[in-house]
CSV table of C-alpha atoms in Angstrom, one decimal:
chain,number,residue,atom,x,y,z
A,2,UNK,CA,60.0,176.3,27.5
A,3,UNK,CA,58.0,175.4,24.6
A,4,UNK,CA,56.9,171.6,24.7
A,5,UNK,CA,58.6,169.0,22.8
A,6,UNK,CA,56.1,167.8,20.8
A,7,UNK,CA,55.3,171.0,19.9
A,8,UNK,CA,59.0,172.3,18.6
A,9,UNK,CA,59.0,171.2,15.4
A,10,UNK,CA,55.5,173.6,14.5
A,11,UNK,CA,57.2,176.3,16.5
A,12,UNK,CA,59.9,175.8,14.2
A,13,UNK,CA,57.8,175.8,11.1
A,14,UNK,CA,55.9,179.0,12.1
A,15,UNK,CA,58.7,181.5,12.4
A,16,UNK,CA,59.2,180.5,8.7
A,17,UNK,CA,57.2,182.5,6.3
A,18,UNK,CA,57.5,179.8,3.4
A,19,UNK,CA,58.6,182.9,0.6
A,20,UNK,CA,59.1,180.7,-2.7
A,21,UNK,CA,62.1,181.7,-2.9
A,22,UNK,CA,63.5,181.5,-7.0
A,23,UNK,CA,66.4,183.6,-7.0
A,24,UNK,CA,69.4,182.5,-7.6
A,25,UNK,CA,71.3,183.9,-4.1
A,26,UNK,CA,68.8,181.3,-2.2
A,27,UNK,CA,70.3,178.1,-0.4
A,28,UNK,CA,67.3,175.8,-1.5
A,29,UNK,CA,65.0,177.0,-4.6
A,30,UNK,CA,61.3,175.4,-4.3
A,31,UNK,CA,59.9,175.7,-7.9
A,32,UNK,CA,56.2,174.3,-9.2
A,33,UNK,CA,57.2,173.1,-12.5
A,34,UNK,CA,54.7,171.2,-14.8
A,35,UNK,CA,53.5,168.5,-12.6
A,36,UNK,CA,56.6,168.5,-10.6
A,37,UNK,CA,58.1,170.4,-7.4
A,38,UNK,CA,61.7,170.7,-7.4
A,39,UNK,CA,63.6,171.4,-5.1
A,40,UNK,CA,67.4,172.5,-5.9
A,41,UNK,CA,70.2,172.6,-3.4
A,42,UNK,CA,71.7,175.7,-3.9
A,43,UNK,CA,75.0,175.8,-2.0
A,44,UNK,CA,77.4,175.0,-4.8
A,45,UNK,CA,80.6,176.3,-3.4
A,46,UNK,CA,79.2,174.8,0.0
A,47,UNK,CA,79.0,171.5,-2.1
A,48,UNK,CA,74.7,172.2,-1.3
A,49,UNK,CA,75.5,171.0,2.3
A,50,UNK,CA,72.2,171.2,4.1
A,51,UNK,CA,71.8,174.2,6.9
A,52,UNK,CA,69.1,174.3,9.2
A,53,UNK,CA,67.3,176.8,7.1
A,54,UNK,CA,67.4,174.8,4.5
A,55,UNK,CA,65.9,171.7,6.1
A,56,UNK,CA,63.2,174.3,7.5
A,57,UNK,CA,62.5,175.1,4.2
A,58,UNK,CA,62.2,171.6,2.5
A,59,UNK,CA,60.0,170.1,5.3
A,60,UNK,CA,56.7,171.7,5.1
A,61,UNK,CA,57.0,172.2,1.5
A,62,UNK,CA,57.4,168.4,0.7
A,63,UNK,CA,54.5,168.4,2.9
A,64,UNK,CA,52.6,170.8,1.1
A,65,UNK,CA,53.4,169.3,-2.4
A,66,UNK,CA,52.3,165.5,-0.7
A,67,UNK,CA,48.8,167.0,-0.1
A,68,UNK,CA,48.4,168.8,-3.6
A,69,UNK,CA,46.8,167.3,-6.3
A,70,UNK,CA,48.1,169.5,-9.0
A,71,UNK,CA,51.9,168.2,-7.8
A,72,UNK,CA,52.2,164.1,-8.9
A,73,UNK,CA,56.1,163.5,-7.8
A,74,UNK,CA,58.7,165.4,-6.4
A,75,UNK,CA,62.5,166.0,-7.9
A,76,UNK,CA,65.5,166.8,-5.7
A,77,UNK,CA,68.6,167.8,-7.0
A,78,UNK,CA,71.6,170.1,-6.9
A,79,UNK,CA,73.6,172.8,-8.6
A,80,UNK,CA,77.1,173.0,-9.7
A,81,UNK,CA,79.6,170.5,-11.2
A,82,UNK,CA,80.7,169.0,-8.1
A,83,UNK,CA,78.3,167.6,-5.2
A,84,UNK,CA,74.5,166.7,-4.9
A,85,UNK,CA,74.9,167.2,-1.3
A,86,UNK,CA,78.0,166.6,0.6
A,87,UNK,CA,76.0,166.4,3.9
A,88,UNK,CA,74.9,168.4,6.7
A,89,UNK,CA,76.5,171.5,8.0
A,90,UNK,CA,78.6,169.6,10.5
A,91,UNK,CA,80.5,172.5,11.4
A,92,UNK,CA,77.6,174.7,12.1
A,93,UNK,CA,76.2,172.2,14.1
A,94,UNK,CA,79.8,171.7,16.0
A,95,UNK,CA,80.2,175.2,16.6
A,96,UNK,CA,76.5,175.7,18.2
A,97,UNK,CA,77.5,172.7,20.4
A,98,UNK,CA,80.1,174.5,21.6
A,99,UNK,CA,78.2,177.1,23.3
A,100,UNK,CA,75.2,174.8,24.2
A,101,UNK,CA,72.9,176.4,22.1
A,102,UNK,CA,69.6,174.6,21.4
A,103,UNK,CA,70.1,173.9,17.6
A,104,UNK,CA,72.1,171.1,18.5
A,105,UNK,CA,68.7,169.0,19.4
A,106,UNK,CA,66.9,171.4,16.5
A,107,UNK,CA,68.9,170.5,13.8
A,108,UNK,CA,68.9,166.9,14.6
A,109,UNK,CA,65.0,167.0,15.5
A,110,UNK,CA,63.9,168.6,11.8
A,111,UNK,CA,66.4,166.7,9.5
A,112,UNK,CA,65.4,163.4,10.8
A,113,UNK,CA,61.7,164.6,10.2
A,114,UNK,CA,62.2,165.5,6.7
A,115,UNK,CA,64.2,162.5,6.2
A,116,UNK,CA,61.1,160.2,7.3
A,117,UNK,CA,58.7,162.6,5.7
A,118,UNK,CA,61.1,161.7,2.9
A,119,UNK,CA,60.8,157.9,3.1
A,120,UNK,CA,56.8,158.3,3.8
A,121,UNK,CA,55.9,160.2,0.9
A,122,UNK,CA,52.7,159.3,-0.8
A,123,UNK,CA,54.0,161.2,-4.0
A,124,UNK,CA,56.9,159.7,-6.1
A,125,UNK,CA,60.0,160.7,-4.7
A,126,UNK,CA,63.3,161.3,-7.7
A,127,UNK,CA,66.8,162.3,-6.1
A,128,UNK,CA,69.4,163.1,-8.9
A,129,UNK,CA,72.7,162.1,-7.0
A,130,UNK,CA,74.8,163.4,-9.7
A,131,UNK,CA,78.5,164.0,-7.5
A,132,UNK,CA,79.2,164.2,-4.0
A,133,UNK,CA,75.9,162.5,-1.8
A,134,UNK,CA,77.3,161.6,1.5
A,135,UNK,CA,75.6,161.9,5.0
A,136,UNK,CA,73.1,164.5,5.1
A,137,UNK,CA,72.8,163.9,1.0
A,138,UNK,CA,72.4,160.6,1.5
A,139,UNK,CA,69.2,161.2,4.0
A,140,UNK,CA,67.5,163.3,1.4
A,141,UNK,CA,67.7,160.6,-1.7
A,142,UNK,CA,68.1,157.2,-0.1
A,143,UNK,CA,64.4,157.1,2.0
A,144,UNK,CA,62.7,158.3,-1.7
A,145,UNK,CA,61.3,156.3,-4.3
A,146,UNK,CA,63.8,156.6,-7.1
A,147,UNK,CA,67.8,157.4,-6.9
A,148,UNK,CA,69.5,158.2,-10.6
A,149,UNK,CA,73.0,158.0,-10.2
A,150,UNK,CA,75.4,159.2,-12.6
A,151,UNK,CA,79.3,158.3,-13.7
A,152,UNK,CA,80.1,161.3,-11.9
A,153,UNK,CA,78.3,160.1,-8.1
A,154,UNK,CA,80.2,159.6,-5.3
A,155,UNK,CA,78.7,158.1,-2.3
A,156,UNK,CA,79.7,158.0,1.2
A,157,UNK,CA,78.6,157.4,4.8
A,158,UNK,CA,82.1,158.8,6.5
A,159,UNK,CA,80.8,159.6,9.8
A,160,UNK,CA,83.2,157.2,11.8
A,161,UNK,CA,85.7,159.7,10.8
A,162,UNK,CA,84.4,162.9,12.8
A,163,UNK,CA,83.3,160.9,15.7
A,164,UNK,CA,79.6,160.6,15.0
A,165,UNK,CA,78.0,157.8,13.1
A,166,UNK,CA,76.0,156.9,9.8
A,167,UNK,CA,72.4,158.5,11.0
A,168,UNK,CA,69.4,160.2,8.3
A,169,UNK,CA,68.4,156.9,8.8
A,170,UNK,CA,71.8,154.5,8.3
A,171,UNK,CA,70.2,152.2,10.7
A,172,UNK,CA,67.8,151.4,8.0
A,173,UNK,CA,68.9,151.4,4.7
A,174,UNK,CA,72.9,149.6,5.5
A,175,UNK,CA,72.0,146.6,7.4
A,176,UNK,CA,69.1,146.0,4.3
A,177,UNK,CA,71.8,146.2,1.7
A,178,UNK,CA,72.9,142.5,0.4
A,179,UNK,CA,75.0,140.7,2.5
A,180,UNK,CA,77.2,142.8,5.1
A,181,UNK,CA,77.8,145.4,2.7
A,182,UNK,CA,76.6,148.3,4.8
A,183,UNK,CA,78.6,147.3,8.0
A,184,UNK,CA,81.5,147.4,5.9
A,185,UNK,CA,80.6,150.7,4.5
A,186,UNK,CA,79.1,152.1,7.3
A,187,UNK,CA,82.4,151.1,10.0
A,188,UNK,CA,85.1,152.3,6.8
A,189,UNK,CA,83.1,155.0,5.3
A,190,UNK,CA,84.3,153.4,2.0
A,191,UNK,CA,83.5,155.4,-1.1
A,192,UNK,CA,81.4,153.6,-4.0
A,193,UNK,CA,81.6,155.8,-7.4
A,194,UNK,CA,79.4,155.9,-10.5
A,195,UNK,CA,77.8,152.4,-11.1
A,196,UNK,CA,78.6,151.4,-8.1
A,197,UNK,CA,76.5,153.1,-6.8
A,198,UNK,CA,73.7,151.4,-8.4
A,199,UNK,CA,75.5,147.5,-7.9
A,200,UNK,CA,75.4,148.0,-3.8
A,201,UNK,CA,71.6,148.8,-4.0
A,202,UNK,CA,71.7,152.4,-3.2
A,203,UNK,CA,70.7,153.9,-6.6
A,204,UNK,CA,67.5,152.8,-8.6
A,205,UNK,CA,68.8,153.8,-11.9
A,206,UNK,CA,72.1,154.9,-13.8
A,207,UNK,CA,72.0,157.6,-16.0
A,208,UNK,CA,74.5,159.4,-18.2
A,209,UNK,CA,75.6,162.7,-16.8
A,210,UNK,CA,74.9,164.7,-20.1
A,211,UNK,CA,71.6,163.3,-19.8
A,212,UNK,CA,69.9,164.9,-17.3
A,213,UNK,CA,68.6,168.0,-18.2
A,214,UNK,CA,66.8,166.0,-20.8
A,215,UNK,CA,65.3,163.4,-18.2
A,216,UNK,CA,64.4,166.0,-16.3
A,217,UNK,CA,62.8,168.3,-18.5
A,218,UNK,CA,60.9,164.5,-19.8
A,219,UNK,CA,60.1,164.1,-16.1
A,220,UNK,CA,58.0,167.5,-15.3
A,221,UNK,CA,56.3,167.2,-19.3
A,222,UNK,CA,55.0,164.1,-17.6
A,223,UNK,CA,51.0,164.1,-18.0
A,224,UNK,CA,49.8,163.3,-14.0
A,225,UNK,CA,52.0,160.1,-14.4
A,226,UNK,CA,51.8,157.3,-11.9
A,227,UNK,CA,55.0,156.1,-9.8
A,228,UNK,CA,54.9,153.2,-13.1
A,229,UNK,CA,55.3,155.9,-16.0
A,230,UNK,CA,57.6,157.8,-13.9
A,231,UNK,CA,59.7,154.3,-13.6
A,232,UNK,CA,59.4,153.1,-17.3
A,233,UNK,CA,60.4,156.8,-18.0
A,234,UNK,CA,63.7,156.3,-15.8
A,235,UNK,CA,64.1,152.8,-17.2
A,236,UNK,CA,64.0,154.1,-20.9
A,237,UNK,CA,67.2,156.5,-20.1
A,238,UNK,CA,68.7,154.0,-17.6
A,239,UNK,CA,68.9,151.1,-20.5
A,240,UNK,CA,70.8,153.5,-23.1
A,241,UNK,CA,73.3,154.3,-20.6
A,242,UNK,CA,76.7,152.7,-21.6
A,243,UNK,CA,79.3,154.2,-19.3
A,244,UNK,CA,81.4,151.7,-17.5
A,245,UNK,CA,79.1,149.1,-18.5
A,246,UNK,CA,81.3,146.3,-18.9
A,247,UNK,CA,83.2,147.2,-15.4
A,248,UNK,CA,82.8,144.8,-12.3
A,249,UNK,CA,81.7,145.8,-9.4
A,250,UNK,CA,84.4,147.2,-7.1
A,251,UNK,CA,83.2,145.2,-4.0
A,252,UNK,CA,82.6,142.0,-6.1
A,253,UNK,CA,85.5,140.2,-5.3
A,254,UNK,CA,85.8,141.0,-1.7
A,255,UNK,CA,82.4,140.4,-1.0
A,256,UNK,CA,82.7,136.7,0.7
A,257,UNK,CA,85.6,138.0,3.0
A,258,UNK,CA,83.4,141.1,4.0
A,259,UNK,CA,80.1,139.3,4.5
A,260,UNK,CA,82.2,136.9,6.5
A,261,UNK,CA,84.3,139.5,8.6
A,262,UNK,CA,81.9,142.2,9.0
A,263,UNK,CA,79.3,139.3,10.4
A,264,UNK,CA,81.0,139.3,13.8
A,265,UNK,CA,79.3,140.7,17.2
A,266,UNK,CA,81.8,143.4,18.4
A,267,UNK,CA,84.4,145.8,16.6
A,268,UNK,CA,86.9,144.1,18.7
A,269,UNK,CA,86.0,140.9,16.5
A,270,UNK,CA,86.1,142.5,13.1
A,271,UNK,CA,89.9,143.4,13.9
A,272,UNK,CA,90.9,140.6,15.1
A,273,UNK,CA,89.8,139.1,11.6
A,274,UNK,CA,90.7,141.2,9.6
A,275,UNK,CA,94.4,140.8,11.3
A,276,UNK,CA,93.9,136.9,11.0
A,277,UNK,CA,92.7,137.5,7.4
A,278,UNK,CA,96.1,139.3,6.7
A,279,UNK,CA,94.7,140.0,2.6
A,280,UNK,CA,96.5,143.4,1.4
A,281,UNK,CA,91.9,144.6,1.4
A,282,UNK,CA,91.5,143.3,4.6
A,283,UNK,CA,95.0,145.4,5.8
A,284,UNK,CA,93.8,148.7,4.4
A,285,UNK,CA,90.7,148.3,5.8
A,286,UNK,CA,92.3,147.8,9.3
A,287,UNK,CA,94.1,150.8,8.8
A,288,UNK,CA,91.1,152.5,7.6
A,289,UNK,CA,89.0,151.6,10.9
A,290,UNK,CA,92.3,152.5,12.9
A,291,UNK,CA,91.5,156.1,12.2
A,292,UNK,CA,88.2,156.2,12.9
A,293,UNK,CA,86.9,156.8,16.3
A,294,UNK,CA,86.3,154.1,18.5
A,295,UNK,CA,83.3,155.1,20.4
A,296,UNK,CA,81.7,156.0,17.0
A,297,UNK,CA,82.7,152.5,15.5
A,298,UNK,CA,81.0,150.9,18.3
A,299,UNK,CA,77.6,152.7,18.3
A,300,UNK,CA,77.7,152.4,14.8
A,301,UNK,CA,77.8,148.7,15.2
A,302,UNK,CA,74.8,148.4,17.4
A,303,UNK,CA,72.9,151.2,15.4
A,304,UNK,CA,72.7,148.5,12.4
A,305,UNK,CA,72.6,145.7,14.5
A,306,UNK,CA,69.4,147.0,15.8
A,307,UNK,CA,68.1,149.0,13.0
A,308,UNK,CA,68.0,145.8,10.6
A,309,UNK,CA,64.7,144.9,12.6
A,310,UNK,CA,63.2,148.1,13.3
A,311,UNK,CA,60.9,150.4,10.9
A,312,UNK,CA,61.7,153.4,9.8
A,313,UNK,CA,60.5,155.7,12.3
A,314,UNK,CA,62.2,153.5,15.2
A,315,UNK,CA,65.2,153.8,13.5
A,316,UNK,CA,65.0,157.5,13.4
A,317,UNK,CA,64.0,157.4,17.0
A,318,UNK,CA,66.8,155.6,18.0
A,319,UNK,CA,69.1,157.8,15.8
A,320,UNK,CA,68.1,160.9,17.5
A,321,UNK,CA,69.3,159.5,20.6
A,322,UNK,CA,72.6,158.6,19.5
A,323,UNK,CA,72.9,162.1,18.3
A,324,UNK,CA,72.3,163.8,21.6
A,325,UNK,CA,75.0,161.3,23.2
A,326,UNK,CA,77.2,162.1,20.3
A,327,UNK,CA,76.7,166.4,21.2
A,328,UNK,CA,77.6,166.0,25.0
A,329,UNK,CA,80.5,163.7,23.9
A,330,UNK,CA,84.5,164.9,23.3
A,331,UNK,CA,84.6,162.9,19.6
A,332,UNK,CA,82.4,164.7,17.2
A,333,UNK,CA,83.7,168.3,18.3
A,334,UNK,CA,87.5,167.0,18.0
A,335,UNK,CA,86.9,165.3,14.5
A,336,UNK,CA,85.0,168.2,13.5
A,337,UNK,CA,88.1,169.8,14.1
A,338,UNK,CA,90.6,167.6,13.0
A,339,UNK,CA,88.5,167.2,9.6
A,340,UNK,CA,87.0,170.6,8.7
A,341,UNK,CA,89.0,173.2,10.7
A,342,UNK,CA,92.4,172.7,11.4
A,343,UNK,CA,92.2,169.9,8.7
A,344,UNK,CA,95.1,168.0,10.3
A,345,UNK,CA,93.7,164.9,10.1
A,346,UNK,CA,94.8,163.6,13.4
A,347,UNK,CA,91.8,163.4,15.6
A,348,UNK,CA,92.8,162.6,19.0
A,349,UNK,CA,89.9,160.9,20.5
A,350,UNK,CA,88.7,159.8,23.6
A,351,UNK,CA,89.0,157.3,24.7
A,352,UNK,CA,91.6,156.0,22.3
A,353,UNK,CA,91.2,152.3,22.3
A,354,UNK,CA,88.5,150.1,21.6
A,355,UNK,CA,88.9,148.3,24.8
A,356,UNK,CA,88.4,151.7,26.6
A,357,UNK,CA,84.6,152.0,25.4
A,358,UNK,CA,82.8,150.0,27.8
A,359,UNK,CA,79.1,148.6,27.0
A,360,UNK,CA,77.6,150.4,29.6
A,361,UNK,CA,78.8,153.4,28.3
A,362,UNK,CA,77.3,152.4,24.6
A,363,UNK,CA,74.1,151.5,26.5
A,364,UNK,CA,73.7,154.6,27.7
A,365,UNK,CA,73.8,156.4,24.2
A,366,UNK,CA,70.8,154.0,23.5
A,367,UNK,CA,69.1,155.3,26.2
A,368,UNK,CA,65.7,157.1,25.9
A,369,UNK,CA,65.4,161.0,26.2
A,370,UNK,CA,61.9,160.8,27.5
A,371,UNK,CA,60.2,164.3,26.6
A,372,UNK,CA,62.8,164.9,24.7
A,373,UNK,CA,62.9,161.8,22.7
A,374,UNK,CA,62.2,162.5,19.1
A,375,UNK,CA,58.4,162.6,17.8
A,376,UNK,CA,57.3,161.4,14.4
């Protein structure tokens, strides 16, 4: 057996990093002017991230970090639809089935690139135009700049499959203002368009239409500094007008979620929101009613914890709950009643909040030793 520690270069070797530019590729890795981009290139797929995908952005990242030709790095995706819709839970689902090792693999490397993500020393743009949930979220939320668009939809729906908001959730929800990402992270409530930007999550707003040209301004960019590259983001950002005038859609409900959402236990956060009795703080009972119980309840502790930790500890500690989530009954079933059979009614175990004893949560917090997850 090949050594922990030692996976992740195992990994990496077996890849001959081919720079890959046509157009049947899942991820495209292009020098362009001073920038490397790096497309998603899944559109049907709605450029959910496979395994080779992630083995393919890692090093690369790391090689572009180190070059001093390359001064920032873009990420985006192709097709009309999605940035990236998230990880290729059902790949990951099916390999758990049969115990195979990408289970701890697939975890291992994403969270890697995630951090080497939120540790780059070179600026860092994500164009979340459409879908960026889960997975999509890990490669855009840990960089420097975020440009949403009217057409981005954001999401951290975990709850709903039975695993929980990780590419580093534990992080970036607990710092978002207020209790904001509790609320998202237990509902998986979607924000859309400037939204987006209003909860914290994107740096910038930019017309759809416009991003070819931002883009295209971007890489003519004469080895700028993280400062030109944000007054050059700034500059489109101001002229945006879409849905200027709107409010935010959390705006009004904020007090009652900062105030609900503040509690200890998931037990608490139902029994107010049943005392608050507000037709918002009904549907978001229902909402959490779906969801899996176990998942709601590491999800609590996750960004309970994670609001003190650093990044890396947060990834740690994500891994973790990852493993506990593979030998588990919840993820495989939502997996299922999501993305396979598509019924929609997951039946999990066990079924009831009350059911999910601490210990049992304590346990997913546990560390894996050897096997624990090295940054």
């Amino acid at each position: 057996r090949v050594k922990p520690f030692n996976r992740l270069q195992v990994i990496l070797q077996h890849l001959k990093m081919s720079k890959q530019t046509d157009s049947t590729a899942e991820v495209l890795l292009e020098k362009r002017g001073g920038a490397g981009v790096i497309t998603l290139n899944r559109p049907k797929a709605l450029n959910a991230l496979t395994f080779s995908m992630i083995q393919q952005i890692y090093p690369q990242i790391k090689t572009w970090e180190e070059d001093p030709e390359t001064f920032l790095i873009i990420i985006k995706g192709t097709g009309e639809k999605a940035f990236c819709a998230g990880g290729d839970i059902k790949a990951i689902a099916d390999a758990g089935k049969v115990g195979s090792r990408v289970t701890e693999d697939f975890f291992r490397i994403e969270y890697s690139l995630n951090n080497a993500i939120g540790t780059c020393k070179k600026p860092y743009v994500a164009l979340i135009d459409g879908i960026t949930m889960g997975g999509g979220v890990g490669v855009s939320v840990h960089g420097h700049f975020r440009v949403a668009t009217e057409k981005t939809i954001f999401a951290m729906p975990e709850t709903a499959i039975g695993l929980f908001p990780d590419v580093g959730g534990g992080y970036f929800l607990p710092r978002l203002s207020g209790k904001m990402g509790y609320f998202l992270a237990l509902t998986g409530f979607r924000l859309k368009g400037r939204d987006v930007l209003k909860a914290g999550i994107a740096t910038h707003f930019v017309d759809c239409e416009k991003l070819p040209a931002l883009e295209k301004d971007l890489i003519a960019l004469k080895s700028p500094s993280t400062e030109n590259i944000a007054d050059l983001l700034n500059s489109y950002h101001v002229k945006s007008k879409v849905d200027q005038e709107k409010q935010f859609v959390l705006g009004e409900h904020m007090e009652k979620i900062n105030s609900i959402f503040s509690a200890n236990t998931v037990e608490e956060i139902v029994k107010k929101l049943k005392q608050d009795g507000s037709p918002f703080a009904i549907k978001q009972l229902e909402t959490l009613n779906k969801m899996s119980p176990t998942s709601l309840k590491i999800t609590l502790r996750q960004l309970r914890e994670g609001a003190s930790m650093s990044l890396q500890d947060v990834f740690r500690m994500e891994y973790r709950l990852s493993q506990a989530c593979m030998k588990g009954h919840d993820f495989y079933e939502g997996v299922r009643a999501v993305l396979i059979d598509k019924d929609q009614s997951p039946r999990w175990r066990p079924a009831a909040l009350e059911e999910v004893s601490d210990e049992f949560v304590d346990n997913c917090f546990k560390p894996l030793g050897n096997n624990d997850l090295k940054l």
